Coordinates of C-alpha atoms in Angstrom, one line a residue:
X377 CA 0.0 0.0 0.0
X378 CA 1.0 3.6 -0.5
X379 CA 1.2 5.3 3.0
X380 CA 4.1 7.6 1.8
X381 CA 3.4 11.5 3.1
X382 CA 2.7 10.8 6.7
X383 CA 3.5 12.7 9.7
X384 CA 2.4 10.3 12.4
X385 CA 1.0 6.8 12.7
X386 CA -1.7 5.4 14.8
X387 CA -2.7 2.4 15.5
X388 CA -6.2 1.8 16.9
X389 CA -9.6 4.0 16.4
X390 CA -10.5 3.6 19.9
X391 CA -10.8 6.8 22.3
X392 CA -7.2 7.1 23.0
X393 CA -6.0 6.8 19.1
X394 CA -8.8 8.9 17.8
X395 CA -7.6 11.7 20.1
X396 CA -4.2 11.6 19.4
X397 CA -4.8 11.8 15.6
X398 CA -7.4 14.8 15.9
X399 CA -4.9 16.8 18.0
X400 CA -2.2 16.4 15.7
X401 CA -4.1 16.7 12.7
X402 CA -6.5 20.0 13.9
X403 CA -3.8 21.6 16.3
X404 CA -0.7 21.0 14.3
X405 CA -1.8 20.7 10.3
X406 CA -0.1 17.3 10.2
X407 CA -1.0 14.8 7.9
X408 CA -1.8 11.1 10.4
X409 CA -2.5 7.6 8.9
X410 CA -4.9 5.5 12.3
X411 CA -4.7 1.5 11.2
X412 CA -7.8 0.0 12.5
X413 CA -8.1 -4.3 12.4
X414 CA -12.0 -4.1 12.8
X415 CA -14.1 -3.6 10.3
X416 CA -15.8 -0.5 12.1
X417 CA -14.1 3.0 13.6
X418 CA -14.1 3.3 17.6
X419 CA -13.1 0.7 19.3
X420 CA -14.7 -1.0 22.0
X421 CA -17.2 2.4 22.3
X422 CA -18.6 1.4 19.0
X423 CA -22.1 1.6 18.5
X424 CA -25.0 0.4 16.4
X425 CA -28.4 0.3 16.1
X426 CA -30.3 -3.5 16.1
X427 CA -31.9 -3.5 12.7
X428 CA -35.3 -5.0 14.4
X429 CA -35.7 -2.4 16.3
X430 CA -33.8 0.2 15.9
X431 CA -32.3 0.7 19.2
X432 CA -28.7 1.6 19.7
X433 CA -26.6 -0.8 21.0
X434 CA -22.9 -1.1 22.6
X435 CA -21.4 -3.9 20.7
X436 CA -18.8 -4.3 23.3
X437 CA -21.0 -3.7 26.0
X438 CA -22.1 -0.6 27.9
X439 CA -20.6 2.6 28.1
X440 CA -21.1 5.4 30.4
X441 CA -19.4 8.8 30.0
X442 CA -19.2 10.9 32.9
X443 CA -15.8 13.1 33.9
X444 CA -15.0 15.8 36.6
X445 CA -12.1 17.0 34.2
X446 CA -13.6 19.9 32.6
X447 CA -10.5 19.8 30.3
X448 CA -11.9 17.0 28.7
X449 CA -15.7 17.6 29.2
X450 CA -14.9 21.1 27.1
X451 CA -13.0 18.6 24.3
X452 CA -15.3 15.8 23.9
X453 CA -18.0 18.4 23.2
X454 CA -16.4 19.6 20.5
X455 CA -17.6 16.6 18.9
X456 CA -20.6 15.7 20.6
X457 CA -23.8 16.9 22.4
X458 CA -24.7 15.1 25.4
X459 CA -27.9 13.8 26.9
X460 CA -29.1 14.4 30.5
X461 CA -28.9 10.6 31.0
X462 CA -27.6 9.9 34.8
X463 CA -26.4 6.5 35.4
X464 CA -28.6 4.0 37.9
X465 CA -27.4 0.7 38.2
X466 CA -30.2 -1.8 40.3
X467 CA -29.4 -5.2 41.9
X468 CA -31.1 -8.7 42.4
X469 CA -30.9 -10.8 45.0
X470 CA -33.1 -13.6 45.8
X471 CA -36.0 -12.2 44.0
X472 CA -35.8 -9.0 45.4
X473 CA -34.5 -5.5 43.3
X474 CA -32.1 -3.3 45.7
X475 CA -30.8 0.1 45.2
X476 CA -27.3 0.2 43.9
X477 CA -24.6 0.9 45.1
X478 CA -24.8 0.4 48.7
X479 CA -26.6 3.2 50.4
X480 CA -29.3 3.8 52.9
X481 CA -32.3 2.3 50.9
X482 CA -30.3 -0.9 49.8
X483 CA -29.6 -1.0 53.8
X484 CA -33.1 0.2 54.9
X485 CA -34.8 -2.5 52.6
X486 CA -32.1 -5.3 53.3
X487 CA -32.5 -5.8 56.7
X488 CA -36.0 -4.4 56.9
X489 CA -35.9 -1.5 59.5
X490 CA -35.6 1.9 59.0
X491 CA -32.1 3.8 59.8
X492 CA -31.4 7.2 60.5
X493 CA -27.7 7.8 58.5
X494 CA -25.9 7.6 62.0
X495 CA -28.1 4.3 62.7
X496 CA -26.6 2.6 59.6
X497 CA -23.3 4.0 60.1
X498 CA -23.4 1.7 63.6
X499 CA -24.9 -0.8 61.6
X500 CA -22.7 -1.8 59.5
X501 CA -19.6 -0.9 62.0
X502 CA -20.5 -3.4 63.9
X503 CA -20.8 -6.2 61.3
X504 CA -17.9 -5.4 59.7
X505 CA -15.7 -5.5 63.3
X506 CA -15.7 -9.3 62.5
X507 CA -13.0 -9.2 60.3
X508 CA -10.1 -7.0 61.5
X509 CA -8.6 -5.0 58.4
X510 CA -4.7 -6.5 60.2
X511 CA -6.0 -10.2 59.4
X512 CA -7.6 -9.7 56.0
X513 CA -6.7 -12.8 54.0
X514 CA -8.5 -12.3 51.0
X515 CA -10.7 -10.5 49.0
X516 CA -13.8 -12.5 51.0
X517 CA -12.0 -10.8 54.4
X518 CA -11.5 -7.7 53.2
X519 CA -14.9 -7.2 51.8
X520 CA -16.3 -8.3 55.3
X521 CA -13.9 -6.0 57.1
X522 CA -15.7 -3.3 54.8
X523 CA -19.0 -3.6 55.0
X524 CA -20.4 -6.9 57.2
X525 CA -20.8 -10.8 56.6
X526 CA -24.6 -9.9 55.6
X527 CA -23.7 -7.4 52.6
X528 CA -21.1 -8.5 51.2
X529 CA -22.7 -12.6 51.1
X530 CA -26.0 -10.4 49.6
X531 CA -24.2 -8.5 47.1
X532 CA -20.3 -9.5 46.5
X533 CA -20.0 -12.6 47.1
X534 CA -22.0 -14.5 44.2
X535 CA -21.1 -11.6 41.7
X536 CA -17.4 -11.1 42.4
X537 CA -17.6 -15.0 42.1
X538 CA -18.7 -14.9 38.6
X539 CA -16.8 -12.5 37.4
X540 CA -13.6 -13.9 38.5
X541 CA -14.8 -17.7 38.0
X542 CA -13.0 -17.9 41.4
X543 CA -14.2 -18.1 45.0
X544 CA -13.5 -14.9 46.6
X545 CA -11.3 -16.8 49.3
X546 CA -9.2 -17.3 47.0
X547 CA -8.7 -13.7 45.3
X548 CA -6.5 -11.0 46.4
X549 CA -7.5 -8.7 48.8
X550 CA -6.2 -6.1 46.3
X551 CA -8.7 -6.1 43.8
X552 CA -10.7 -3.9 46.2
X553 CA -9.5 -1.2 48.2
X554 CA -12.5 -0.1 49.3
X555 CA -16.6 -0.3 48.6
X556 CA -18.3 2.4 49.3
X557 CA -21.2 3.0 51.6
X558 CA -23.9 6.2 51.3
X559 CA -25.3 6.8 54.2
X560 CA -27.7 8.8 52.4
X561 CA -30.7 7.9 49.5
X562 CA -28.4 9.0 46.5
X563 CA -28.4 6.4 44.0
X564 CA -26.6 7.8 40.9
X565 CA -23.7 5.5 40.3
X566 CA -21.6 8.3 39.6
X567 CA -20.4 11.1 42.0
X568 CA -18.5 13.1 38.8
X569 CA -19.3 17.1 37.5
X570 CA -20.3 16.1 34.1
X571 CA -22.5 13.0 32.7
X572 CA -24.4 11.8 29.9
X573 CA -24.7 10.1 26.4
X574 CA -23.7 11.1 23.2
X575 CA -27.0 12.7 22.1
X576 CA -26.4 11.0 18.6
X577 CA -24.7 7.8 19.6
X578 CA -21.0 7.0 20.4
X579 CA -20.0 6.2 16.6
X580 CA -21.5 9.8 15.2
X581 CA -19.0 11.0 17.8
X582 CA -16.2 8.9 16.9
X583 CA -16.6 9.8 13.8
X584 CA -17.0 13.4 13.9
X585 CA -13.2 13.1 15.7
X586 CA -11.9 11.3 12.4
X587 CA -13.7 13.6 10.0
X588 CA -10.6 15.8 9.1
X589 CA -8.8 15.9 5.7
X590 CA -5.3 15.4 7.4
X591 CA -6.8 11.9 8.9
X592 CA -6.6 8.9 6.9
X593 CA -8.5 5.7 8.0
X594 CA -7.8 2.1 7.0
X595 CA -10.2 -0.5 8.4
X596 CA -9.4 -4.1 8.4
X597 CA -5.6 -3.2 8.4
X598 CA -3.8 -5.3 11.0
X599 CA -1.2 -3.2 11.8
X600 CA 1.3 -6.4 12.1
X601 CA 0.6 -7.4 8.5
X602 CA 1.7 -3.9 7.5
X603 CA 4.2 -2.5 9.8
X604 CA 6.9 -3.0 7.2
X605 CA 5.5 -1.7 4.5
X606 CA 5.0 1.7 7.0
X607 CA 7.3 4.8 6.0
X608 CA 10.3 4.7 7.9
X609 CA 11.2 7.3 10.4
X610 CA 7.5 8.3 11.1
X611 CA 6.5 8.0 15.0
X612 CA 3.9 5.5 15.6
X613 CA 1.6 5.9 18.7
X614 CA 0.2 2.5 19.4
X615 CA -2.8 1.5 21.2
X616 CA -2.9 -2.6 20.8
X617 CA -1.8 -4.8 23.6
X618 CA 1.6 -4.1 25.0
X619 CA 2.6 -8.0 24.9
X620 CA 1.3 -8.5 21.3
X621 CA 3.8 -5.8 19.8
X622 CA 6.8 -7.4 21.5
X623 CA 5.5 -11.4 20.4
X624 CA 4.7 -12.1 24.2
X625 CA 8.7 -12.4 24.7
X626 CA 8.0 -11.4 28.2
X627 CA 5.3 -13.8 28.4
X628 CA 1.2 -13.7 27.8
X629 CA -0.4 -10.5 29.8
X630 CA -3.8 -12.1 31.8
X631 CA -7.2 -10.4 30.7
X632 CA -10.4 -11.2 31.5
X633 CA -13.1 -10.8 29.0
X634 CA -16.7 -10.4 28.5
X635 CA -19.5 -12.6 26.3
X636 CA -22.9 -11.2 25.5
X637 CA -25.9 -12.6 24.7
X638 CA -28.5 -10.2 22.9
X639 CA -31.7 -11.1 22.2
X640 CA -34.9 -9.1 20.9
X641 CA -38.2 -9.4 22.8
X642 CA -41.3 -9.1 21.5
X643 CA -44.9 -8.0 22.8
X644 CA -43.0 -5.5 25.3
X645 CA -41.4 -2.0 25.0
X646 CA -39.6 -2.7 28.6
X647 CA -38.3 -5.5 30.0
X648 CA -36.7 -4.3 33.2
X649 CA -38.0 -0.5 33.8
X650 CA -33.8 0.0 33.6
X651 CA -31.1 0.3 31.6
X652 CA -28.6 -1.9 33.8
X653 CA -30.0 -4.4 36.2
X654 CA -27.2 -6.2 38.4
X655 CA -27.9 -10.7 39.1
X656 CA -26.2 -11.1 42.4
X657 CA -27.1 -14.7 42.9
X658 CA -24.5 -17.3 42.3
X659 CA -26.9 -19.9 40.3
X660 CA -27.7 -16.9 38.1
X661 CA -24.7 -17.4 35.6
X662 CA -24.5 -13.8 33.6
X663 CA -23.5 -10.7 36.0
X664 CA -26.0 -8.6 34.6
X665 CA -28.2 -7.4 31.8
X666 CA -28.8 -4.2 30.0
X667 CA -31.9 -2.6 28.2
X668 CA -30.3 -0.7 26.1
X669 CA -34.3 1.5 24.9
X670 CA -33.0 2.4 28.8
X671 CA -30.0 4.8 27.7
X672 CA -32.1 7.2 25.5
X673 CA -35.5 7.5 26.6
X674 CA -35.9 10.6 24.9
X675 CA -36.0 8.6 21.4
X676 CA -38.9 7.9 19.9
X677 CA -37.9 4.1 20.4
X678 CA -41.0 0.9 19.6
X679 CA -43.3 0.4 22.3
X680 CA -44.0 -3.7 21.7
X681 CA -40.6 -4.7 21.1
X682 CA -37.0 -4.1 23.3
X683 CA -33.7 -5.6 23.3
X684 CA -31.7 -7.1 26.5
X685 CA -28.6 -7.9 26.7
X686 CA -26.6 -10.6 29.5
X687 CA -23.4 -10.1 30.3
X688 CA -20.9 -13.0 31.0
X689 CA -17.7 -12.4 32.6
X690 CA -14.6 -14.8 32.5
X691 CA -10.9 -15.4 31.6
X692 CA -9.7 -14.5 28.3
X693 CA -8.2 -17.3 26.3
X694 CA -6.0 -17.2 23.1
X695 CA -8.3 -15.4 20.5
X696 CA -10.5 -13.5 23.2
X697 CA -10.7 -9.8 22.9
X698 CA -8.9 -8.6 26.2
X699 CA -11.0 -6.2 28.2
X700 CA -9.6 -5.9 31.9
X701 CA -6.2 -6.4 33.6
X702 CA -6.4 -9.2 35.8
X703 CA -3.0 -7.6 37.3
X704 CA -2.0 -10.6 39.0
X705 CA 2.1 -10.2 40.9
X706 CA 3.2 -12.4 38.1
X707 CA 1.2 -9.5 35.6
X708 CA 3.0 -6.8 36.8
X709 CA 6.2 -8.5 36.9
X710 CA 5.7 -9.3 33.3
X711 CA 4.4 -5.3 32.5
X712 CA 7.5 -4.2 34.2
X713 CA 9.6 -5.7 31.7
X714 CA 7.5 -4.5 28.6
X715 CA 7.6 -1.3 30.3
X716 CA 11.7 -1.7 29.6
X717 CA 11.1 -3.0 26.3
X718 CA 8.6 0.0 25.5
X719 CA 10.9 2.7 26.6
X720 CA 13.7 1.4 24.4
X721 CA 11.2 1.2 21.3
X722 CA 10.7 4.9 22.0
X723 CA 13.8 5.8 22.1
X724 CA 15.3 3.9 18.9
X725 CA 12.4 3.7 16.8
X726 CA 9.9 6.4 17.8
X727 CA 6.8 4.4 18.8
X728 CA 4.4 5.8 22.0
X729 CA 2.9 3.1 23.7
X730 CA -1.2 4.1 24.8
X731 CA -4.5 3.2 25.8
X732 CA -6.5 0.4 27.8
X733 CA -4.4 -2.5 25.8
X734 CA -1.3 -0.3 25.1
X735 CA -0.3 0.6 29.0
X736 CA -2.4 -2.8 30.7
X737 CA -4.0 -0.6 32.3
X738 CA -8.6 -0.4 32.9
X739 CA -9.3 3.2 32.0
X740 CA -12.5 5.2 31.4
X741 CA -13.1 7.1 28.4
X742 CA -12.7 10.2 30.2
X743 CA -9.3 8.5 31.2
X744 CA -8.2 6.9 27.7
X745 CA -8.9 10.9 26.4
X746 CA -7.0 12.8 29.5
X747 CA -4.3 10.3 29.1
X748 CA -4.0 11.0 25.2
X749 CA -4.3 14.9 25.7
X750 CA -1.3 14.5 28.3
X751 CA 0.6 12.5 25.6
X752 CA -0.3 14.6 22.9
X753 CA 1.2 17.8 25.1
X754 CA 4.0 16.3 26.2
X755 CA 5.4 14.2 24.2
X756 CA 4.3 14.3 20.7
X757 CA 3.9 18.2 20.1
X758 CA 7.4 18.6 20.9
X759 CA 8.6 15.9 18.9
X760 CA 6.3 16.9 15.9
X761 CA 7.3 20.6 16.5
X762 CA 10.7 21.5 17.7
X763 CA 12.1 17.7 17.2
X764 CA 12.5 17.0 20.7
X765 CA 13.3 13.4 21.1
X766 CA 9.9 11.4 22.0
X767 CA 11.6 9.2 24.4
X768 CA 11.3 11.7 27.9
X769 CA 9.6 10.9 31.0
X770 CA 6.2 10.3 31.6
X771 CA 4.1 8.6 34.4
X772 CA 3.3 4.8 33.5
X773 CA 1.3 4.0 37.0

């Protein structure tokens, strides 16, 4: 292929690759080449709609903007308009629908009394004094030493199972640091300044990002089949996982991935009254399921047909796409030394290593943009305009 004339390569439409090629080609006039293996722009935020219905979906499951950075609130609605939408996540539990996340009506309605906030506060003191926080074993400890035997059986316990396909005695206390109690009613999921969906959908937005004559797009172009046919001396900023680019020579990074099940529904316009509804029961094998009519009500959606779709968490295998860090010691021990190998790759052959799969690291959107503005400020605008060299410092934790 003829890819002569480039200023910059990226590779990877997702959040973090989109932003890096709109800054350089809207701020700094250069001419950028994005290498996308899917047959679609975007990512995992790409969106469709179901051709039954119409309604949008998230092909790779549910996203959910929201951001206190007004930095990149003010840049992602350049692109975009957003919707009022305000995230509200509900969970089940023995045939019961609780508030969610923990707070005063999930604690009110769970052991059946009324609290006062200081009440509740007591409450769950108390229960959770069984575990001390010195002798926390596990993640099964730790959660106790949180929030009580009662809660976290209720509400971790068979969920955190699932997603991990391990029993929660056997996890590491690290995977949570905390879970958080409200003492009050509030049940918006998130506590951040800004919120909402993409009043058009999350591809119109991806979209309007690539929609610059200095951006070049090639779908179904693995960037491995073509690297050498790639002008040399052009920077590449690359946003596929870290271990792939190096051939796993410091061994396979663990993932965990996600499988979903969709499936129209006829004869009703709602099927849970929600857009996310959480299965805490062990026997229950998906984690959750997701109306997606839910994330826009203000479209003019059908009223006798919807679409759900259950979500199955488990360990990525060979083929799988990757979507969290599992982060085990032996993880990081291996990230460490592509960490080494990625600094040297920047510093002989000009290639920025970013993104979700790029750094092995779970971000937001609002995180995968911030951490692409911060690239694009500090490392590539002075490589692309006074030549400094791209391999300085920048934070990798």
């Amino acid at each position: 292929m003829d890819d002569t004339g480039f200023d910059l390569v990226v590779v990877g439409s997702g959040f973090f690759g989109l932003t890096i090629a709109e800054r350089a080609a809207a701020e700094l006039d250069k001419k950028v080449l994005v290498l996308e293996r899917r047959s679609h722009i975007g990512g995992n935020a790409y969106s469709e709609a179901e051709p039954e219905t119409g309604i949008e979906i998230h092909r790779y499951g549910a996203h959910l903007f929201h951001t206190s950075n007004k930095r990149v609130w003010d840049y992602c609605n350049r692109f975009t308009d957003f919707t009022g939408y305000r995230h509200r996540v509900f969970a089940k539990y023995q045939g019961q629908v609780y508030a969610f996340p923990l707070n005063l009506a999930l604690i009110n309605q769970f052991f059946g009394k009324s609290h006062t906030p200081d009440e509740a506060r007591a409450l769950i003191k108390e229960q959770s004094s069984e575990v001390d926080s010195a002798d926390v074993q596990n993640l099964e400890d730790k959660a106790i030493s949180l929030i009580g035997r009662p809660l976290y059986e209720a509400f971790v316990k068979g969920y955190t199972a699932k997603q991990w396909q391990t029993d929660p005695t056997e996890l590491s206390a690290a995977i949570i640091t905390r879970l958080p109690v409200r003492y009050t009613f509030e049940n918006r999921y998130f506590n951040d300044t800004y919120e909402g969906l993409p009043v058009d959908g999350y591809t119109a937005w991806l979209e309007k990002m690539a929609d610059h004559p200095n951006i070049t797009v090639r779908l179904d172009t693995d960037f491995f089949a073509v690297r050498d046919e790639l002008p040399a001396g052009v920077p590449i900023v690359y946003t596929g996982p870290i271990d792939r680019y190096f051939d796993s020579a410091e061994g396979d990074l663990g993932w965990r991935t996600l499988d979903f099940e969709q499936e129209v529904l006829h004869d009703t316009g709602d099927f849970q009254g929600t857009s996310v509804m959480n299965y805490n029961d062990a026997e229950v094998p998906y984690t959750r399921i997701h109306e997606f009519r839910h994330f826009h009500p203000e479209r003019d959606y059908p009223t006798d047909k919807t679409v759900i779709v259950r979500e199955f968490s488990r360990f990525a295998e060979e083929g799988d796409e990757p979507y969290y860090p599992i982060n085990t010691p032996d993880d990081r021990a291996k990230l460490e030394r592509y960490r080494e190998r990625a600094r040297k790759e920047t510093a002989e052959n000009n290639v920025l290593f970013g993104g979700r799969l790029g750094t092995y690291k779970y971000l937001d959107m609002h995180m995968a943009i911030g951490s692409a503005l911060t690239m694009f400020d500090n490392r590539l605008r002075p490589f692309l305009v006074d030549g400094k060299p791209l391999s300085g410092t920048e934070s990798e934790d």
